[in-house]
Coordinates of N, CA and C in Angstrom, one line a residue:
X795 N -21.8 -6.0 24.5 CA -20.6 -5.4 23.9 C -19.5 -6.5 23.7
X796 N -19.1 -6.7 22.4 CA -18.1 -7.8 22.2 C -16.7 -7.2 22.4
X797 N -15.7 -8.1 22.4 CA -14.3 -7.8 22.7 C -13.7 -6.8 21.8
X798 N -14.2 -6.8 20.5 CA -13.6 -5.9 19.5 C -14.1 -4.4 19.7
X799 N -15.3 -4.2 20.1 CA -15.8 -2.9 20.2 C -15.3 -2.1 21.4
X800 N -14.8 -2.8 22.4 CA -14.3 -2.1 23.6 C -12.8 -2.0 23.6
X801 N -12.1 -2.6 22.6 CA -10.7 -2.6 22.6 C -10.1 -1.3 22.0
X802 N -9.0 -0.9 22.6 CA -8.3 0.3 22.1 C -7.3 -0.1 21.1
X803 N -7.5 0.2 19.8 CA -6.5 -0.2 18.8 C -5.5 0.8 18.5
X804 N -5.5 2.0 19.1 CA -4.6 3.1 18.9 C -3.1 2.7 19.0
X805 N -2.7 2.0 20.1 CA -1.3 1.6 20.2 C -0.9 0.7 19.0
X806 N -1.7 -0.2 18.5 CA -1.4 -1.0 17.4 C -1.2 -0.2 16.1
X807 N -2.1 0.7 15.9 CA -2.1 1.6 14.8 C -0.8 2.5 14.8
X808 N -0.6 3.1 15.9 CA 0.6 4.0 16.0 C 1.9 3.1 15.8
X809 N 2.0 2.0 16.5 CA 3.2 1.2 16.3 C 3.4 0.7 14.9
X810 N 2.4 0.1 14.3 CA 2.5 -0.3 12.9 C 2.9 0.8 11.9
X811 N 2.3 2.0 12.1 CA 2.5 3.1 11.3 C 4.0 3.5 11.4
X812 N 4.5 3.6 12.6 CA 5.9 4.0 12.8 C 6.8 2.9 12.2
X813 N 6.6 1.7 12.6 CA 7.5 0.6 12.1 C 7.5 0.5 10.6
X814 N 6.3 0.5 10.0 CA 6.3 0.3 8.5 C 6.9 1.5 7.8
X815 N 6.6 2.7 8.2 CA 7.1 3.9 7.5 C 8.6 4.0 7.8
X816 N 9.1 3.7 9.0 CA 10.5 3.8 9.3 C 11.3 2.8 8.6
X817 N 10.8 1.6 8.5 CA 11.5 0.5 7.8 C 11.6 0.8 6.3
X818 N 10.6 1.3 5.7 CA 10.7 1.7 4.3 C 11.7 2.9 4.1
X819 N 11.7 3.8 5.0 CA 12.6 5.0 4.9 C 14.0 4.5 5.1
X820 N 14.3 3.6 6.1 CA 15.6 3.2 6.3 C 16.2 2.4 5.2
X821 N 15.4 1.8 4.4 CA 15.9 1.0 3.2 C 16.8 1.8 2.3
X822 N 16.5 3.1 2.2 CA 17.3 4.0 1.3 C 18.6 4.5 1.9
X823 N 18.8 4.2 3.2 CA 20.1 4.6 3.8 C 21.0 3.5 4.2
X824 N 20.4 2.3 4.2 CA 21.2 1.1 4.6 C 22.0 0.5 3.5
X825 N 23.1 -0.1 3.8 CA 23.9 -0.8 2.7 C 23.0 -2.0 2.2
X826 N 23.2 -2.3 1.0 CA 22.4 -3.4 0.4 C 22.9 -4.7 0.8
X827 N 21.9 -5.6 1.0 CA 22.2 -7.0 1.5 C 22.4 -7.9 0.3
X828 N 23.4 -8.7 0.3 CA 23.6 -9.7 -0.8 C 23.5 -11.1 -0.3
X829 N 22.3 -11.6 -0.1 CA 22.1 -12.9 0.3 C 21.7 -13.9 -0.8
X830 N 21.0 -13.4 -1.8 CA 20.5 -14.2 -2.9 C 21.4 -13.9 -4.1
X831 N 22.6 -14.3 -4.1 CA 23.5 -14.0 -5.2 C 23.1 -14.7 -6.5
X832 N 22.4 -15.8 -6.4 CA 22.0 -16.6 -7.6 C 20.5 -16.4 -8.0
X833 N 19.9 -15.4 -7.4 CA 18.5 -15.2 -7.6 C 18.3 -13.9 -8.3
X834 N 17.5 -13.9 -9.4 CA 17.3 -12.7 -10.2 C 16.2 -11.8 -9.5
X835 N 16.7 -10.8 -8.8 CA 15.8 -10.0 -8.0 C 15.0 -9.0 -8.9
X836 N 15.3 -8.9 -10.2 CA 14.6 -7.9 -11.0 C 13.2 -8.3 -11.2
X837 N 12.7 -9.5 -10.8 CA 11.3 -9.9 -10.9 C 10.5 -9.2 -9.9
X838 N 11.1 -8.7 -8.8 CA 10.3 -8.0 -7.7 C 9.5 -6.8 -8.2
X839 N 10.0 -5.9 -9.0 CA 9.2 -4.7 -9.4 C 7.9 -5.1 -10.1
X840 N 8.0 -6.1 -11.0 CA 6.8 -6.5 -11.7 C 5.9 -7.2 -10.7
X841 N 6.4 -8.0 -9.8 CA 5.6 -8.7 -8.8 C 4.9 -7.7 -8.0
X842 N 5.6 -6.6 -7.6 CA 5.0 -5.5 -6.8 C 3.9 -4.8 -7.5
X843 N 4.1 -4.6 -8.8 CA 3.0 -4.0 -9.6 C 1.8 -4.9 -9.7
X844 N 2.0 -6.2 -9.8 CA 0.9 -7.1 -9.9 C 0.1 -7.1 -8.5
X845 N 0.9 -7.1 -7.4 CA 0.2 -7.0 -6.1 C -0.6 -5.7 -6.0
X846 N 0.0 -4.6 -6.4 CA -0.7 -3.3 -6.4 C -2.0 -3.3 -7.2
X847 N -1.9 -4.0 -8.4 CA -3.1 -4.1 -9.2 C -4.2 -5.0 -8.6
X848 N -3.8 -6.0 -7.9 CA -4.7 -6.8 -7.1 C -5.4 -6.0 -6.0
X849 N -4.5 -5.2 -5.3 CA -5.1 -4.4 -4.2 C -6.1 -3.4 -4.8
X850 N -5.8 -2.8 -5.9 CA -6.7 -1.8 -6.5 C -8.0 -2.5 -6.9
X851 N -7.9 -3.7 -7.5 CA -9.1 -4.5 -7.9 C -10.0 -4.9 -6.7
X852 N -9.3 -5.3 -5.6 CA -10.0 -5.7 -4.4 C -10.7 -4.5 -3.7
X853 N -10.0 -3.3 -3.8 CA -10.6 -2.1 -3.2 C -11.9 -1.7 -4.0
X854 N -11.8 -1.7 -5.3 CA -12.9 -1.4 -6.2 C -14.1 -2.3 -5.9
X855 N -13.8 -3.6 -5.7 CA -14.8 -4.6 -5.4 C -15.4 -4.4 -4.0
X856 N -14.6 -4.0 -3.1 CA -15.0 -3.7 -1.7 C -16.0 -2.5 -1.8
X857 N -15.6 -1.5 -2.6 CA -16.4 -0.3 -2.7 C -17.8 -0.6 -3.3
X858 N -17.8 -1.4 -4.4 CA -19.0 -1.8 -5.0 C -19.9 -2.6 -4.1
X859 N -19.3 -3.6 -3.4 CA -20.1 -4.4 -2.5 C -20.7 -3.7 -1.3
X860 N -20.0 -2.7 -0.8 CA -20.5 -1.9 0.4 C -21.6 -1.0 -0.1
X861 N -21.5 -0.5 -1.3 CA -22.6 0.3 -1.9 C -23.9 -0.5 -2.1
X862 N -23.7 -1.8 -2.3 CA -24.8 -2.8 -2.4 C -25.2 -3.3 -1.1
X863 N -24.6 -2.8 0.0 CA -24.9 -3.1 1.4 C -24.6 -4.6 1.7
X864 N -23.6 -5.2 1.0 CA -23.2 -6.5 1.3 C -21.9 -6.5 2.1
X865 N -22.1 -6.3 3.4 CA -21.0 -6.1 4.4 C -20.1 -7.3 4.4
X866 N -20.7 -8.5 4.4 CA -19.8 -9.7 4.5 C -18.8 -9.8 3.3
X867 N -19.3 -9.6 2.1 CA -18.4 -9.6 1.0 C -17.4 -8.4 1.0
X868 N -17.9 -7.3 1.4 CA -17.1 -6.1 1.5 C -15.9 -6.4 2.4
X869 N -16.2 -7.0 3.6 CA -15.1 -7.4 4.5 C -14.1 -8.3 3.9
X870 N -14.6 -9.3 3.1 CA -13.7 -10.2 2.5 C -12.7 -9.5 1.5
X871 N -13.3 -8.6 0.7 CA -12.5 -7.8 -0.2 C -11.5 -6.9 0.5
X872 N -11.9 -6.4 1.6 CA -10.9 -5.6 2.4 C -9.8 -6.4 3.0
X873 N -10.2 -7.6 3.5 CA -9.1 -8.5 3.9 C -8.2 -8.9 2.8
X874 N -8.7 -9.1 1.6 CA -7.9 -9.4 0.5 C -7.0 -8.3 0.1
X875 N -7.5 -7.0 0.2 CA -6.7 -5.9 -0.1 C -5.6 -5.7 0.9
X876 N -5.9 -6.0 2.2 CA -4.8 -5.9 3.2 C -3.8 -7.0 3.0
X877 N -4.2 -8.2 2.6 CA -3.3 -9.3 2.3 C -2.4 -8.9 1.2
X878 N -2.9 -8.4 0.1 CA -2.0 -8.1 -1.1 C -1.1 -6.9 -0.7
X879 N -1.6 -6.0 0.1 CA -0.8 -4.8 0.5 C 0.3 -5.3 1.4
X880 N 0.0 -6.2 2.3 CA 1.0 -6.8 3.2 C 2.1 -7.5 2.4
X881 N 1.7 -8.3 1.4 CA 2.6 -9.1 0.6 C 3.5 -8.1 -0.2
X882 N 2.8 -7.0 -0.7 CA 3.5 -6.0 -1.4 C 4.6 -5.4 -0.5
X883 N 4.3 -5.0 0.7 CA 5.3 -4.4 1.6 C 6.5 -5.4 1.9
X884 N 6.2 -6.6 2.1 CA 7.3 -7.6 2.3 C 8.1 -7.7 1.0
X885 N 7.5 -7.8 -0.1 CA 8.3 -7.8 -1.4 C 9.1 -6.6 -1.7
X886 N 8.4 -5.4 -1.4 CA 9.1 -4.1 -1.6 C 10.3 -4.0 -0.7
X887 N 10.2 -4.3 0.6 CA 11.3 -4.2 1.5 C 12.4 -5.2 1.1
X888 N 12.0 -6.4 0.7 CA 13.0 -7.4 0.3 C 13.8 -6.9 -0.9
X889 N 13.1 -6.4 -1.9 CA 13.8 -5.9 -3.1 C 14.7 -4.7 -2.8
X890 N 14.2 -3.7 -2.1 CA 15.0 -2.5 -1.8 C 16.1 -2.8 -0.8
X891 N 16.0 -3.9 0.0 CA 17.1 -4.2 0.9 C 18.3 -4.8 0.1
X892 N 18.0 -5.3 -1.1 CA 19.0 -6.0 -1.9 C 19.4 -5.2 -3.1
X893 N 18.7 -4.1 -3.5 CA 18.9 -3.5 -4.8 C 18.8 -1.9 -4.6
X894 N 19.7 -1.3 -5.3 CA 19.6 0.2 -5.4 C 18.4 0.6 -6.1
X895 N 17.9 1.8 -5.8 CA 16.8 2.4 -6.5 C 17.2 2.6 -8.0
X896 N 16.2 2.4 -8.9 CA 16.4 2.6 -10.3 C 16.1 4.1 -10.6
X897 N 17.1 4.8 -11.2 CA 16.8 6.2 -11.6 C 15.9 6.2 -12.9
X898 N 15.0 7.2 -12.9 CA 14.2 7.4 -14.1 C 15.0 8.0 -15.2
X899 N 14.9 7.4 -16.4 CA 15.8 7.8 -17.5 C 15.1 8.6 -18.6
X900 N 13.8 8.8 -18.4 CA 13.0 9.6 -19.5 C 13.3 11.0 -19.4
X901 N 12.9 11.7 -20.5 CA 13.1 13.1 -20.7 C 11.8 13.8 -21.1
X902 N 11.9 15.1 -21.1 CA 10.7 15.9 -21.6 C 9.6 15.9 -20.6
X903 N 8.3 16.1 -21.1 CA 7.2 16.2 -20.3 C 6.9 15.0 -19.5
X904 N 7.2 13.8 -20.0 CA 7.0 12.5 -19.3 C 7.7 12.5 -18.0
X905 N 8.9 13.1 -18.0 CA 9.7 13.1 -16.8 C 9.0 13.8 -15.7
X906 N 8.4 15.0 -16.0 CA 7.6 15.7 -15.0 C 6.4 14.9 -14.5
X907 N 5.7 14.3 -15.5 CA 4.6 13.5 -15.1 C 5.0 12.3 -14.2
X908 N 6.1 11.7 -14.5 CA 6.6 10.6 -13.7 C 6.9 11.1 -12.3
X909 N 7.6 12.1 -12.1 CA 8.0 12.6 -10.8 C 6.8 13.1 -10.0
X910 N 5.8 13.7 -10.7 CA 4.6 14.1 -10.0 C 3.9 12.9 -9.5
X911 N 3.7 11.8 -10.3 CA 3.1 10.6 -9.9 C 3.9 10.0 -8.7
X912 N 5.2 9.9 -8.9 CA 6.0 9.2 -7.9 C 5.9 10.0 -6.5
X913 N 6.1 11.3 -6.6 CA 6.1 12.0 -5.3 C 4.7 12.0 -4.6
X914 N 3.7 12.1 -5.4 CA 2.3 12.0 -4.8 C 2.1 10.6 -4.3
X915 N 2.6 9.6 -5.0 CA 2.4 8.2 -4.5 C 3.2 8.0 -3.2
X916 N 4.4 8.5 -3.1 CA 5.2 8.3 -1.9 C 4.5 9.0 -0.7
X917 N 4.1 10.3 -0.9 CA 3.5 11.0 0.2 C 2.2 10.4 0.7
X918 N 1.4 10.0 -0.3 CA 0.1 9.4 0.1 C 0.3 8.0 0.7
X919 N 1.3 7.3 0.2 CA 1.5 6.0 0.8 C 2.0 6.0 2.3
X920 N 2.6 7.1 2.6 CA 2.9 7.3 4.0 C 1.7 7.6 4.8
X921 N 0.8 8.4 4.3 CA -0.5 8.7 5.0 C -1.5 7.6 5.0
X922 N -1.4 6.7 4.0 CA -2.4 5.6 3.9 C -2.2 4.6 5.1
X923 N -1.0 4.4 5.6 CA -0.8 3.4 6.6 C -1.7 3.7 7.8
X924 N -1.6 4.8 8.5 CA -2.5 5.0 9.6 C -4.0 5.1 9.2
X925 N -4.3 5.7 8.0 CA -5.7 5.8 7.6 C -6.3 4.4 7.4
X926 N -5.6 3.6 6.7 CA -6.2 2.2 6.4 C -6.3 1.4 7.7
X927 N -5.3 1.5 8.6 CA -5.4 0.8 9.8 C -6.5 1.3 10.7
X928 N -6.7 2.6 10.8 CA -7.7 3.2 11.6 C -9.1 2.8 11.1
X929 N -9.3 2.9 9.8 CA -10.5 2.5 9.1 C -10.8 1.0 9.4
X930 N -9.8 0.2 9.2 CA -10.0 -1.2 9.4 C -10.4 -1.6 10.8
X931 N -9.7 -1.0 11.8 CA -10.0 -1.3 13.2 C -11.3 -0.8 13.6
X932 N -11.7 0.4 13.1 CA -13.1 0.9 13.4 C -14.2 0.0 12.8
X933 N -13.9 -0.6 11.7 CA -14.8 -1.6 11.1 C -14.9 -2.8 11.9
X934 N -13.7 -3.3 12.3 CA -13.7 -4.5 13.2 C -14.4 -4.3 14.5
X935 N -14.2 -3.1 15.1 CA -14.9 -2.7 16.3 C -16.3 -2.4 16.2
X936 N -16.8 -2.5 15.0 CA -18.2 -2.2 14.7 C -18.6 -0.7 15.0
X937 N -17.7 0.2 14.9 CA -17.9 1.6 15.1 C -18.2 2.2 13.7
X938 N -19.4 1.8 13.2 CA -19.8 2.1 11.8 C -19.8 3.6 11.4
X939 N -20.3 4.4 12.3 CA -20.3 5.9 11.9 C -18.9 6.4 11.8
X940 N -18.0 6.0 12.7 CA -16.6 6.5 12.7 C -15.9 5.8 11.5
X941 N -16.2 4.6 11.2 CA -15.6 3.8 10.1 C -16.0 4.5 8.8
X942 N -17.3 4.8 8.6 CA -17.7 5.5 7.4 C -17.1 6.8 7.2
X943 N -17.0 7.6 8.3 CA -16.5 8.9 8.2 C -15.0 9.0 7.7
X944 N -14.2 8.1 8.2 CA -12.8 8.0 7.8 C -12.6 7.3 6.4
X945 N -13.5 6.3 6.2 CA -13.4 5.5 4.9 C -13.6 6.4 3.7
X946 N -14.4 7.5 3.9 CA -14.6 8.4 2.8 C -13.2 9.0 2.3
X947 N -12.3 9.1 3.2 CA -10.9 9.6 2.9 C -10.0 8.5 2.5
X948 N -10.1 7.4 3.3 CA -9.2 6.3 3.1 C -9.3 5.6 1.7
X949 N -10.5 5.3 1.3 CA -10.7 4.6 0.1 C -10.1 5.3 -1.1
X950 N -10.5 6.5 -1.4 CA -9.9 7.2 -2.6 C -8.3 7.3 -2.5
X951 N -7.8 7.5 -1.3 CA -6.4 7.6 -1.2 C -5.7 6.3 -1.4
X952 N -6.3 5.2 -0.8 CA -5.7 3.9 -1.0 C -5.8 3.4 -2.5
X953 N -6.9 3.8 -3.1 CA -7.1 3.5 -4.6 C -6.0 4.2 -5.4
X954 N -5.8 5.5 -5.0 CA -4.8 6.3 -5.8 C -3.4 5.7 -5.6
X955 N -3.1 5.3 -4.3 CA -1.7 4.8 -4.0 C -1.5 3.5 -4.8
X956 N -2.5 2.6 -4.7 CA -2.3 1.3 -5.4 C -2.3 1.5 -6.9
X957 N -3.1 2.4 -7.5 CA -3.0 2.6 -9.0 C -1.7 3.3 -9.4
X958 N -1.3 4.3 -8.6 CA -0.1 5.0 -9.0 C 1.2 4.1 -8.8
X959 N 1.1 3.1 -7.9 CA 2.1 2.1 -7.8 C 2.4 1.4 -9.1
X960 N 1.3 1.0 -9.7 CA 1.3 0.3 -11.0 C 1.9 1.3 -12.1
X961 N 1.4 2.5 -12.1 CA 1.8 3.5 -13.1 C 3.3 3.8 -12.9
X962 N 3.8 3.9 -11.7 CA 5.2 4.2 -11.5 C 6.0 3.0 -12.1
X963 N 5.6 1.8 -11.9 CA 6.3 0.6 -12.4 C 6.3 0.7 -14.0
X964 N 5.1 1.0 -14.6 CA 5.0 1.1 -16.0 C 6.0 2.1 -16.6
X965 N 6.0 3.3 -15.9 CA 6.9 4.4 -16.4 C 8.4 4.1 -16.2
X966 N 8.8 3.4 -15.1 CA 10.2 3.2 -14.9 C 10.7 1.8 -15.4
X967 N 9.8 0.9 -15.8 CA 10.2 -0.4 -16.2 C 11.2 -0.5 -17.3
X968 N 11.2 0.5 -18.3 CA 12.2 0.4 -19.3 C 13.7 0.6 -18.8
X969 N 13.8 1.1 -17.6 CA 15.1 1.5 -17.1 C 15.7 0.5 -16.0
X970 N 15.0 -0.6 -15.8 CA 15.5 -1.7 -14.9 C 16.6 -2.4 -15.6

């Protein structure tokens, strides 16, 4: 038995879930920070959309490679997806710590579509944090049956969150 399979990752998962979700929620109640007065922060939303698109691509590649039973390559794509997601979170927190949220300015049916996508994206992004971490650590611990069982839920939700992150950007980008 290796060190990963006997380790209890629950405290890490719970702590990261609480810290990440609380930090993102606090951003909308905190006063904005003005530290980069000569830096154009409007580049962040596009950068975030690019990171989300990379995450989506890495997840699709991870799904394809695991269906081909290529575990080594699957792991690399999952590591890449976690990396781009982590970079996204850092960029997202940085941007929203310095900038107010941009209101959606569209009207008609597109407005309802936008808010449906946004609300489902937000709710599922909250849920994906513990799901992705649990799935990841079960894979690391070589608990394959448990990993597969939760990955069936994690993968489609994470794909949806990363794709809708890009869609939200596309829909709101005219109003930045």
